Coordinates of C-alpha atoms in Angstrom, one line a residue:
X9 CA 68.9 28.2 46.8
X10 CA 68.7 29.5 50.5
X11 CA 72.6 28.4 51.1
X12 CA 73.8 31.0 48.7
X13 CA 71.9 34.0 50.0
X14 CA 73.9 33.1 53.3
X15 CA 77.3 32.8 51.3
X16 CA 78.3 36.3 52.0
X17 CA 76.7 36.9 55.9
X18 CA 78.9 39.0 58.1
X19 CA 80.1 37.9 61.6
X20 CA 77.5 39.1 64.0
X21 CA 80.1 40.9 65.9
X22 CA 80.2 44.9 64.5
X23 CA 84.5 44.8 64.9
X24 CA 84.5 42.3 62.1
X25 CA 82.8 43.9 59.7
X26 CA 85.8 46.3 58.5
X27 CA 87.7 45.0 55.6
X28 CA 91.0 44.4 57.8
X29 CA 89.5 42.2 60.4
X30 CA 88.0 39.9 57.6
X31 CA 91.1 39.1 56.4
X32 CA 93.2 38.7 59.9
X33 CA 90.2 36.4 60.0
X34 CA 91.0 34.4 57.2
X35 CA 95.1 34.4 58.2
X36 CA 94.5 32.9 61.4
X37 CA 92.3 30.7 59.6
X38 CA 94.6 29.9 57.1
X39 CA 97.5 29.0 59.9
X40 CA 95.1 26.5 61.4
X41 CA 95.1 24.8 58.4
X42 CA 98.7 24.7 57.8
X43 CA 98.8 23.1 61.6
X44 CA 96.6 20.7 61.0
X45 CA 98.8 19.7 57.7
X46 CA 101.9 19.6 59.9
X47 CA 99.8 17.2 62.6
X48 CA 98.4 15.1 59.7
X49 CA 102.0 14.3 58.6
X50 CA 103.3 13.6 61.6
X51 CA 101.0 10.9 62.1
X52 CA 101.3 9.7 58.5
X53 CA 105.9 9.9 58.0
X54 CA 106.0 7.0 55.6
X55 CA 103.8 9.6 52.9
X56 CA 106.6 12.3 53.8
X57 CA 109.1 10.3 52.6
X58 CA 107.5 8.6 49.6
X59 CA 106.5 12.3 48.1
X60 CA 110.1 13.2 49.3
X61 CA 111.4 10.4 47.4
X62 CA 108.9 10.6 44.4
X63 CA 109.9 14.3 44.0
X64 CA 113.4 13.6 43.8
X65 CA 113.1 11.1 41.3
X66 CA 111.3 13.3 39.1
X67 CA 113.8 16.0 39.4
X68 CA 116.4 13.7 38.4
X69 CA 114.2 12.9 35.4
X70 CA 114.0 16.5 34.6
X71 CA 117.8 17.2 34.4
X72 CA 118.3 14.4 32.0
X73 CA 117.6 15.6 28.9
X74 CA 119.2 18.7 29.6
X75 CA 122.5 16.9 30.5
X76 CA 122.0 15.1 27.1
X77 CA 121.8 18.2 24.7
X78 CA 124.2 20.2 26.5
X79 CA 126.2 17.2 26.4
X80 CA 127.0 18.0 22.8
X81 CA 127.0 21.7 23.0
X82 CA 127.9 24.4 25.9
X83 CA 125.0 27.0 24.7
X84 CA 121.6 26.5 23.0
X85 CA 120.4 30.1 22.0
X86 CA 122.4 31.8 24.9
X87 CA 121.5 29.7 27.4
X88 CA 124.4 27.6 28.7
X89 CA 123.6 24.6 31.2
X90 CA 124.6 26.1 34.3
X91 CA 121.5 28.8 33.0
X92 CA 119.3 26.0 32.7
X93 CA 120.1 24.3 35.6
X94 CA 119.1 27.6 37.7
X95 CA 115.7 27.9 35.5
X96 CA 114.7 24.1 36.5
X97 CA 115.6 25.1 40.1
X98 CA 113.3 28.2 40.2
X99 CA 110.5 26.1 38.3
X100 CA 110.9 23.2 41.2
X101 CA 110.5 25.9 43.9
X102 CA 106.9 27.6 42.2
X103 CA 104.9 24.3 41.0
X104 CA 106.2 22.6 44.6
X105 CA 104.3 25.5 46.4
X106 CA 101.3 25.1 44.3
X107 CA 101.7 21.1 44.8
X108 CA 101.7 22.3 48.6
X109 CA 99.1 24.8 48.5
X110 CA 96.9 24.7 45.6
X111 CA 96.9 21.3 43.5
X112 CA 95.4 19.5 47.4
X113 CA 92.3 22.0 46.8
X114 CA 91.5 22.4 43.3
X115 CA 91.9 18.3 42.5
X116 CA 88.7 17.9 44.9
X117 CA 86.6 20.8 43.5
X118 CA 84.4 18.4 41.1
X119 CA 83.7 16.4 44.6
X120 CA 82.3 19.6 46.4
X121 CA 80.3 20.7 43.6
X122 CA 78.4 17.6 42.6
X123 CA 78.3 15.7 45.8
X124 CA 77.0 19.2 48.0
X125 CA 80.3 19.8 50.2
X126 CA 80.1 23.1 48.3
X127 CA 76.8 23.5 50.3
X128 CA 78.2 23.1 53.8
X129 CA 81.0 25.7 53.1
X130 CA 78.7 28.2 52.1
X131 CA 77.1 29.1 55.3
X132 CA 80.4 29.5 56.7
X133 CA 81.4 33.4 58.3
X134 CA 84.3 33.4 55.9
X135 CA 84.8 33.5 51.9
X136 CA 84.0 30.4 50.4
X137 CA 86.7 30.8 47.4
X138 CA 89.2 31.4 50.5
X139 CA 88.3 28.3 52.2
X140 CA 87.9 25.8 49.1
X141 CA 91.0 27.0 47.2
X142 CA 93.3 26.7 50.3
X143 CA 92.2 24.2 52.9
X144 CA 94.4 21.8 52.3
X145 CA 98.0 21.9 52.6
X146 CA 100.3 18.9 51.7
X147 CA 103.3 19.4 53.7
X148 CA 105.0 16.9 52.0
X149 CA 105.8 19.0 49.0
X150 CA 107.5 21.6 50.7
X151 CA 110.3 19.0 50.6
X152 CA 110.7 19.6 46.6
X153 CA 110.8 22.7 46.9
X154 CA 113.6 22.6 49.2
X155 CA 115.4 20.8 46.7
X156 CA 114.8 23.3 44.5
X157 CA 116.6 26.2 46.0
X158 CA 119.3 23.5 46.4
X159 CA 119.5 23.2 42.4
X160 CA 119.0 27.1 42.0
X161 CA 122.0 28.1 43.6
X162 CA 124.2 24.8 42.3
X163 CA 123.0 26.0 39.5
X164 CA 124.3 29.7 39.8
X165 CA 127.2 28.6 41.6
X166 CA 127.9 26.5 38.2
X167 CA 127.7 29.6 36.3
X168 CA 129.7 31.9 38.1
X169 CA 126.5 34.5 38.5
X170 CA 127.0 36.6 41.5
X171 CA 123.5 38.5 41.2
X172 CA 122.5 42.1 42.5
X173 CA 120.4 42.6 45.5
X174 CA 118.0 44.3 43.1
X175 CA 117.9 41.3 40.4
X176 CA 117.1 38.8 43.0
X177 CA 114.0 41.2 44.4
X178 CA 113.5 40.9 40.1
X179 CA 114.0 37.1 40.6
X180 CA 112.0 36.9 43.9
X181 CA 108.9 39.3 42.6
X182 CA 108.9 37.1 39.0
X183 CA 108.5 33.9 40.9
X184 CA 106.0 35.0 43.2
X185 CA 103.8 36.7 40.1
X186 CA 104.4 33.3 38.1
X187 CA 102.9 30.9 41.5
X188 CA 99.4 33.6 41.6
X189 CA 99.3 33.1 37.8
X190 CA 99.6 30.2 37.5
X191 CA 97.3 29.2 40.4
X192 CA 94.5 31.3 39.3
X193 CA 94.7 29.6 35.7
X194 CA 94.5 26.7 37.5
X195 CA 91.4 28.0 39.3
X196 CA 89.8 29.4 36.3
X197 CA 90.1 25.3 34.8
X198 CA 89.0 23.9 37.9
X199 CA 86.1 26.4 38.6
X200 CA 84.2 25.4 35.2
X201 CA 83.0 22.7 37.0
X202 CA 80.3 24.8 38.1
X203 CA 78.9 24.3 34.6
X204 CA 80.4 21.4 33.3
X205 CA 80.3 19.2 36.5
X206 CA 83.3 17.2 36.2
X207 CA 87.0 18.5 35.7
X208 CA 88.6 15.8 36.8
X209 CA 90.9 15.5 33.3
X210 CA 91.8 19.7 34.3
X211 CA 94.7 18.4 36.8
X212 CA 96.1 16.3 33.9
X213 CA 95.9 18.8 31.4
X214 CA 97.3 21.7 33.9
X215 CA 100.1 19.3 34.6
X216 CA 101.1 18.8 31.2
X217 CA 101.2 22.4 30.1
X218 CA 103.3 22.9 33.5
X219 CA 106.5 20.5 32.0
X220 CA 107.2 23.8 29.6
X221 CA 108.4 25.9 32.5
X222 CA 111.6 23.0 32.8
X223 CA 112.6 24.9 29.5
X224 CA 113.7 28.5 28.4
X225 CA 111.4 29.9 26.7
X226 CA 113.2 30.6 23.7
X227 CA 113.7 27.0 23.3
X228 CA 110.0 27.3 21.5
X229 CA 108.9 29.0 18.5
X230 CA 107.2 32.0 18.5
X231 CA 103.9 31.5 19.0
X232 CA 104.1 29.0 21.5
X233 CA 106.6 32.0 23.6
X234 CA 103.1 34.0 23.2
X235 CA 100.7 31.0 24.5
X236 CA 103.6 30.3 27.7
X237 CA 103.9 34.1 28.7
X238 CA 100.5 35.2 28.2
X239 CA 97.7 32.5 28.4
X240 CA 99.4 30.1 30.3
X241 CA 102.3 32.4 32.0
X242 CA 104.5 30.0 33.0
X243 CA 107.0 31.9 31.9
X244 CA 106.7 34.0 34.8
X245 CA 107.7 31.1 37.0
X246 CA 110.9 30.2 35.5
X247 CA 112.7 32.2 32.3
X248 CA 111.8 35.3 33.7
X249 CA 113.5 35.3 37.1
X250 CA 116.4 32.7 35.8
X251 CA 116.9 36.2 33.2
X252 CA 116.3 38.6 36.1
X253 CA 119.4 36.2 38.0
X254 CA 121.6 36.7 34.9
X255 CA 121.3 40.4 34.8
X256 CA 119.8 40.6 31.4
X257 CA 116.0 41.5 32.4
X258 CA 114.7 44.9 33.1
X259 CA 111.9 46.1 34.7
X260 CA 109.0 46.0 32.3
X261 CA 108.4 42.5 32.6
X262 CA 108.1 42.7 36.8
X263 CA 105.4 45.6 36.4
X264 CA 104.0 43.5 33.5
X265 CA 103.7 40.4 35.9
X266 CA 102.2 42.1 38.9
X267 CA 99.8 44.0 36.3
X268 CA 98.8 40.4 34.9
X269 CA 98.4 38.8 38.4
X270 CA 96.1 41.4 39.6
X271 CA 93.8 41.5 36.8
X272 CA 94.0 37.2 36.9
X273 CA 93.3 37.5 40.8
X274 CA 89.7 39.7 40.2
X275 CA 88.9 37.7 36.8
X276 CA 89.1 34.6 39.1
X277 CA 87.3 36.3 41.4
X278 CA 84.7 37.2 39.2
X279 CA 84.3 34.0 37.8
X280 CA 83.8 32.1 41.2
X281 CA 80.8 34.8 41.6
X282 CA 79.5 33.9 38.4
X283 CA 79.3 30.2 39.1
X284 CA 78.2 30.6 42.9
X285 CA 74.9 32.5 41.2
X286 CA 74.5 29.4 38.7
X287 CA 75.2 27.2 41.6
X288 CA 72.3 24.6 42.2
X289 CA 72.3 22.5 45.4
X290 CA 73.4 18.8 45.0
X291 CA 72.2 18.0 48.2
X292 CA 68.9 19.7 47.9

C-alpha cells in the first residue's frame, strides 16, 4: 500500500530531522489539540456539566460499599477506611486522565481502521500512533479528577497521615507509572483491531477490569494480586501510591513501575509497527 511507505517521511526542512525537534513538534501539536478541546466545550457547557454530574454520581456509587463494610468493622486486612478512602481518591485522579486523554482516542480506533481514516493520518509529517492515540481530549473529565484530589486528601486528612516529601514523589511517580500502564494495555486491546477489525467490546472489557483499582489489593486472593499488578497493573494506579502515602512502601516497587512502563511503552510500540505492516487500505 503506497500510504504506508509515506507513514514515516521526514519534514522536508533539514532542522527537523533531529530527534528533539520531532518531538517539540508533536508538543506543540499536542497543545493545539488540547485548545481545540477547551474551544469545543465551550461551545458545548450543558456536556461539561452532565460528565461533571455523571462523574460525581459514580463516585458516590463507589464509596458505598466501602461505607457499608467498614460500617461494621474499622480495619479489613490493615486497611482502615480513611486508607481506602485515599486509594479511591488516587484511582479517580488516574482513570479520569485516561477518560480525558486516552478512552476519546482508542474508543474510535475500529472506525479508523476499517472505514480508511487510518489512511489519511498516514501521510501526515508526524507519528501516526502520536496522533491517533491522543487527538482527542475530553475536557470534561478533568472535572473528576478534580474531585479526586478532593477525596485524596479528605481521605488522608481522615486518617491523620501527614506524608513525607519523599513518599508523595513515591505516591506521585506510582500514579504516573499506573496511567502509562494502564494506557498502553489499553492500546495493546484496542490496536488488535488491525487483525481482528472490530474491538468495539475492548472499552467494555478494559472498563470492567478498571473497577478493581476502587479496592486494595489485598482485598483479593493471591492470584488475582498477580493478574492486577502484573498483567493488568492497576495496582500501580491506586494501592501502590495509597501505601507509598502511608509510609509503608519502599522503593522497589517505584523502580519496578518505571521498569514495567518502559518496556509496556516499546512493546506498544512495537506492536503498532507490526500492524501498520499488516495494514491493508479500507479505502483503496
Amino acid at each position: 500500500m503506497t500510504t504506508r511507505t509515506r507513514t514515516y517521511a521526514e519534514p522536508r526542512r533539514p532542522l527537523d530531522r533531529t530527534w528533539w525537534n520531532r518531538q517539540e513538534r508533536h508538543v506543540r501539536l499536542w497543545r493545539r489539540f488540547v485548545a481545540q478541546a477547551v474551544v469545543r466545550e465551550t461551545h458545548y457547557r450543558a456536556h461539561f456539566l452532565t460528565t461533571l454530574v455523571v462523574g460525581l454520581v459514580q463516585l458516590g456509587l463507589a464509596l458505598v460499599p466501602i461505607l457499608l463494610l467498614y460500617g461494621y468493622t474499622d480495619d479489613v486486612r490493615g486497611w482502615s477506611q480513611p486508607d481506602v478512602i485515599t486509594l479511591v481518591g488516587l484511582y479517580q485522579v488516574v482513570t479520569g486522565v485516561l477518560a480525558t486523554f486516552v478512552a476519546p482516542n482508542l474508543t474510535r480506533m475500529t472506525t479508523y481502521i476499517t472505514e480508511g481514516e487510518l489512511d489519511a493520518v498516514l501521510v501526515r509529517p508526524v507519528s501516526s500512533q502520536f496522533y491517533l492515540t491522543l487527538r482527542w481530549v475530553n475536557v470534561a473529565e478533568l472535572g473528576n479528577v478534580a474531585s479526586g484530589v478532593l477525596l485524596l486528601v479528605f481521605g488522608l486528612i481522615r486518617s491523620g497521615a501527614n506524608p513525607h516529601p519523599l513518599e508523595i514523589l513515591q505516591a506521585v511517580v506510582l500514579a504516573a507509572c499506573g496511567t502509562v500502564l494502564l494506557a498502553t494495555v489499553w492500546c495493546a486491546m484496542s490496536f488488535t483491531a488491525f487483525w481482528l477489525q472490530s474491538v468495539n467490546p475492548v472499552a467494555f472489557l478494559y472498563t470492567n477490569l478498571l473497577e478493581s483499582g476502587r479496592y486494595p489489593l489485598v482485598f483479593f486472593p493471591t492470584a488475582v494480586r498477580a493478574f492486577l499488578t502484573f498483567a493488568f497493573p492497576v495496582a500501580f494506579a491506586s494501592t501502590f501510591p495509597a501505601r507509598a502515602l502511608r509510609g509503608d512502601l519502599g522503593w522497589l516497587p517505584v523502580v519496578g513501575g518505571l521498569g514495567l512502563a518502559v518496556v509496556a511503552v516499546l512493546l506498544v510500540r512495537a506492536q503498532w509497527r507490526r500492524g501498520l505492516r499488516s495494514y491493508a487500505s479500507a479505502s483503496s
